[in-house]
mmCIF file of C-alpha atoms in Angstrom:
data_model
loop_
_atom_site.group_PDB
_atom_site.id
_atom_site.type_symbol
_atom_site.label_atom_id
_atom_site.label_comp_id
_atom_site.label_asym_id
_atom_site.label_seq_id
_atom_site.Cartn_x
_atom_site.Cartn_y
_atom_site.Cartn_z
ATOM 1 C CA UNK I 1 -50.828 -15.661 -27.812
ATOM 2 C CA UNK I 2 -51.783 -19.271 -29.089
ATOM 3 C CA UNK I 3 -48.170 -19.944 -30.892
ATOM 4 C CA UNK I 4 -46.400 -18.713 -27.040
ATOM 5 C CA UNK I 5 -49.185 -21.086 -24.813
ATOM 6 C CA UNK I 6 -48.442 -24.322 -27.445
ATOM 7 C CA UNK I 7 -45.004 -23.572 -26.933
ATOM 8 C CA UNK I 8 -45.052 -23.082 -23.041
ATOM 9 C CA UNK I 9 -47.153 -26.290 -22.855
ATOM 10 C CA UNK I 10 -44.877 -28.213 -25.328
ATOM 11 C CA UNK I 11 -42.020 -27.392 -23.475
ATOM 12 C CA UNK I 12 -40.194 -26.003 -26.344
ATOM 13 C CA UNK I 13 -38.198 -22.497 -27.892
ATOM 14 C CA UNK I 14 -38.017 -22.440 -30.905
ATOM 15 C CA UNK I 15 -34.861 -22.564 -32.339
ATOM 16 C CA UNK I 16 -35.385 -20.050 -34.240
ATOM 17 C CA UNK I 17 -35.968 -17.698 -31.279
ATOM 18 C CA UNK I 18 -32.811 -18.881 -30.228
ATOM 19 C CA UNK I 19 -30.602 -17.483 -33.314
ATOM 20 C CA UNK I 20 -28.809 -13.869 -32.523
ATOM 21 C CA UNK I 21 -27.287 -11.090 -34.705
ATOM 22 C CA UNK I 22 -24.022 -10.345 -32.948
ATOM 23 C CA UNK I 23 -23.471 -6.401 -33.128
ATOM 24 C CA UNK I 24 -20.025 -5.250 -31.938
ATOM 25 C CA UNK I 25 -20.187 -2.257 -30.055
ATOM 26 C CA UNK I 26 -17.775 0.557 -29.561
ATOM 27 C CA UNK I 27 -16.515 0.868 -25.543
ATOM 28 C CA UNK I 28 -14.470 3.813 -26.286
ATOM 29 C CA UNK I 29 -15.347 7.104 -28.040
ATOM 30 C CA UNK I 30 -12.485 6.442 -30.551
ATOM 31 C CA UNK I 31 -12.372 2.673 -31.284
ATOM 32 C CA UNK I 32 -9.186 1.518 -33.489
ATOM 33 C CA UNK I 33 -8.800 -1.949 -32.464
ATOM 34 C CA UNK I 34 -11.043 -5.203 -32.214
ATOM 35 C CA UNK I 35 -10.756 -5.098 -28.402
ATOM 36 C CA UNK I 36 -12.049 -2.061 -27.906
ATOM 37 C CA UNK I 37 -15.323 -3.745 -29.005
ATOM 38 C CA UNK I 38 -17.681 -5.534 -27.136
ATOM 39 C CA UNK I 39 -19.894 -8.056 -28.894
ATOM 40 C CA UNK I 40 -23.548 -7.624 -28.071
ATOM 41 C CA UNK I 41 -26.361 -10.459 -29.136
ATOM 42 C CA UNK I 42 -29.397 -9.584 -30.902
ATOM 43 C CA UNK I 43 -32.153 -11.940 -30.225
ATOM 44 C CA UNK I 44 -35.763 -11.970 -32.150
ATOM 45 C CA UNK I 45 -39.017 -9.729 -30.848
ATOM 46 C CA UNK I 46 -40.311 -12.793 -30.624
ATOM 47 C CA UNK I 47 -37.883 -14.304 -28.148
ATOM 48 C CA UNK I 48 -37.526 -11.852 -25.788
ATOM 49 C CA UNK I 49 -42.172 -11.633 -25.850
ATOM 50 C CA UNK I 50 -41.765 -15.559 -24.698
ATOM 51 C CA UNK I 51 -38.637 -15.024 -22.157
ATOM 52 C CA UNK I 52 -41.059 -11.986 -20.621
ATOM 53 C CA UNK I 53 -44.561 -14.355 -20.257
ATOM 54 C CA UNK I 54 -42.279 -17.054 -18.776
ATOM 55 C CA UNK I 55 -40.682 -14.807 -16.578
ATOM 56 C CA UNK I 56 -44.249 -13.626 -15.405
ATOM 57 C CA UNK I 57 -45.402 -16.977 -14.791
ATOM 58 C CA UNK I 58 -42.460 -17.809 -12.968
ATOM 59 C CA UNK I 59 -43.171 -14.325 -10.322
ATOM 60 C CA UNK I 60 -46.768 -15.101 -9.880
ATOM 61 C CA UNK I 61 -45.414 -18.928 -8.890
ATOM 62 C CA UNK I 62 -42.970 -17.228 -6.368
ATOM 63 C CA UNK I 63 -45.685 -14.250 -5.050
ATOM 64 C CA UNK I 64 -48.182 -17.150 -4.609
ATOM 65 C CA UNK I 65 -46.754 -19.784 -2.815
ATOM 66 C CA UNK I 66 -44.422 -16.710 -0.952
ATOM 67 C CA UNK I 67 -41.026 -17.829 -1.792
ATOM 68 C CA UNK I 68 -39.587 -14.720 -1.716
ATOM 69 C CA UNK I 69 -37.543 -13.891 1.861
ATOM 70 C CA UNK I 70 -39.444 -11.297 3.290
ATOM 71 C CA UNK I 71 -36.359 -8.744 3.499
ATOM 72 C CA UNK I 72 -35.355 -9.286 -0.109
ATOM 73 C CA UNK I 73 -35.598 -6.300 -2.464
ATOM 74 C CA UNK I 74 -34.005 -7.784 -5.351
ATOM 75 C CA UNK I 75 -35.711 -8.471 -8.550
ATOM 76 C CA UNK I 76 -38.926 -8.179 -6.933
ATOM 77 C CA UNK I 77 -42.152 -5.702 -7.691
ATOM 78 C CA UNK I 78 -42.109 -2.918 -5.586
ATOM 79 C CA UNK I 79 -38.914 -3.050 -4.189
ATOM 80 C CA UNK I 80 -35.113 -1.308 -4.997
ATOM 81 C CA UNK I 81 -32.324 -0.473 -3.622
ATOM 82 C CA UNK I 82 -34.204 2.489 -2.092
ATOM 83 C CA UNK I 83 -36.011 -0.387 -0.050
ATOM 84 C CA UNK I 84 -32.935 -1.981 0.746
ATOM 85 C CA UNK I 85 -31.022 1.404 1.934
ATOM 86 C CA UNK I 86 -33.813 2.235 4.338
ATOM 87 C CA UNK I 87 -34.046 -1.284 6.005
ATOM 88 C CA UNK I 88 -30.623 -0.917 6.550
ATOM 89 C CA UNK I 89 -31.220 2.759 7.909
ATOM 90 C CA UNK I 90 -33.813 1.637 9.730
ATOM 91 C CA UNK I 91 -31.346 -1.033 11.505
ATOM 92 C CA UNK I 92 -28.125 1.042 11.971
ATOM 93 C CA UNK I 93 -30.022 3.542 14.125
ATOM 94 C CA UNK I 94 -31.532 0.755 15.919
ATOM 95 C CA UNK I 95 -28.642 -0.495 16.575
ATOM 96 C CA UNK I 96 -27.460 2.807 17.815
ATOM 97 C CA UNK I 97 -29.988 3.449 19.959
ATOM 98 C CA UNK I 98 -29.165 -0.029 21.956
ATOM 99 C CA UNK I 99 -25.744 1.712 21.767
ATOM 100 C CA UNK I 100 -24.709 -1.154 19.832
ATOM 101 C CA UNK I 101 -22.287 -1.097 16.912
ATOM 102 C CA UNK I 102 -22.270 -1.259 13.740
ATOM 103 C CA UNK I 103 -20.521 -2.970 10.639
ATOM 104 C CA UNK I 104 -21.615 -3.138 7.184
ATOM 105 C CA UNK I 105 -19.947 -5.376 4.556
ATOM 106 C CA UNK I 106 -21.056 -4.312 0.736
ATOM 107 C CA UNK I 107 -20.219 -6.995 -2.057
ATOM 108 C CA UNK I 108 -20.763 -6.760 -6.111
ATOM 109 C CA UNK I 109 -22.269 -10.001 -6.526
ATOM 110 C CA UNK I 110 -23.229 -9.057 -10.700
ATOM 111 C CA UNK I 111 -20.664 -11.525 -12.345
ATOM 112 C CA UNK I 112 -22.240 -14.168 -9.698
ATOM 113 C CA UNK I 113 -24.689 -15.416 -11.818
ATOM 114 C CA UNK I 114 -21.496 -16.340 -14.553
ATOM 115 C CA UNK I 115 -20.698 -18.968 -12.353
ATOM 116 C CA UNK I 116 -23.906 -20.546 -11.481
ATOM 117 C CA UNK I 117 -24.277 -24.688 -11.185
ATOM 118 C CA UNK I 118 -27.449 -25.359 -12.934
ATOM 119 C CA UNK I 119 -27.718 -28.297 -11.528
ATOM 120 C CA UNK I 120 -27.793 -27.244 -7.904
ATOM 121 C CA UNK I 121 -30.017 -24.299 -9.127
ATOM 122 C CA UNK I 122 -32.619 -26.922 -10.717
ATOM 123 C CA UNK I 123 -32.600 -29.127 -7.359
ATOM 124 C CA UNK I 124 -33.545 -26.285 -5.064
ATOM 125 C CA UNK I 125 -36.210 -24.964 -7.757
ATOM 126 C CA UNK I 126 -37.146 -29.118 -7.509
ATOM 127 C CA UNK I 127 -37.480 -28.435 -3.364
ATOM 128 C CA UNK I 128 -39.498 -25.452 -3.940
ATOM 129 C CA UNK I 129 -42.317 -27.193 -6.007
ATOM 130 C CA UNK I 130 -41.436 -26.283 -9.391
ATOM 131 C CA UNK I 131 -42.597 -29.132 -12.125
ATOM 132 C CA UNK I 132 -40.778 -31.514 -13.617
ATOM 133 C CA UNK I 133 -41.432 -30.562 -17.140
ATOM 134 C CA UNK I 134 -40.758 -26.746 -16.469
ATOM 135 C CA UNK I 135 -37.479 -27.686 -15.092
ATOM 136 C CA UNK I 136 -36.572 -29.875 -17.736
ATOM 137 C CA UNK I 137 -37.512 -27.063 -20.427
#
């Protein structure tokens, strides 16, 4: 745990951690060409043991200082998309008791994240209190 704190408080990963086997893996059950490969990364135990005690520090930062929105479900502890599909339950027949109507409007936001502007991202982590030197690791 010492080697993971001195890094954490050095604001460092070690390059090392950084370095990844690439595996190509078969996305057909009879694979005869290079495309029907997909290239997957490998990273070090050791990696992946500092990405999750960062990523734990980071939740208890959000849970504490309640940065969360309260109807969000995503990537949070105790919540799914079970959570989500009942709040919206919960609202449609609402709705339809106030003999109001209804529209829903479902979107795949996963590739999202492939298009991110870090440096936006890091200003609004900035506005939510975030340090300096966590932001600049």
């Amino acid at each position: 745990m010492h080697i993971f704190n001195s890094h954490i408080d050095e604001n460092v990963f070690p390059r090392a951690w950084k370095t990844a086997r690439i595996s190509p893996v078969p996305e057909s059950d009879n694979p005869t060409e290079s495309n029907d490969y997909q290239p997957v990364s490998i990273l070090p135990i050791l990696s992946k043991v500092y990405e999750r005690l960062v990523l734990h520090q980071i939740q208890n930062f959000i849970v504490k200082f309640s940065l969360y929105e309260e109807i969000q479900s995503g990537f949070r502890k105790g919540h799914s998309t079970t959570t989500t599909m009942l709040k919206l339950k919960d609202d449609i027949v609402k709705a339809m008791k106030r003999g109001e109507i209804t529209l829903a409007i479902f979107a795949d936001y996963s590739k999202a994240f492939d298009t991110v502007n870090f440096e936006i991202l890091i200003n609004k982590l900035y506005k939510l209190n975030f340090c300096r030197t966590f932001l600049h690791w």
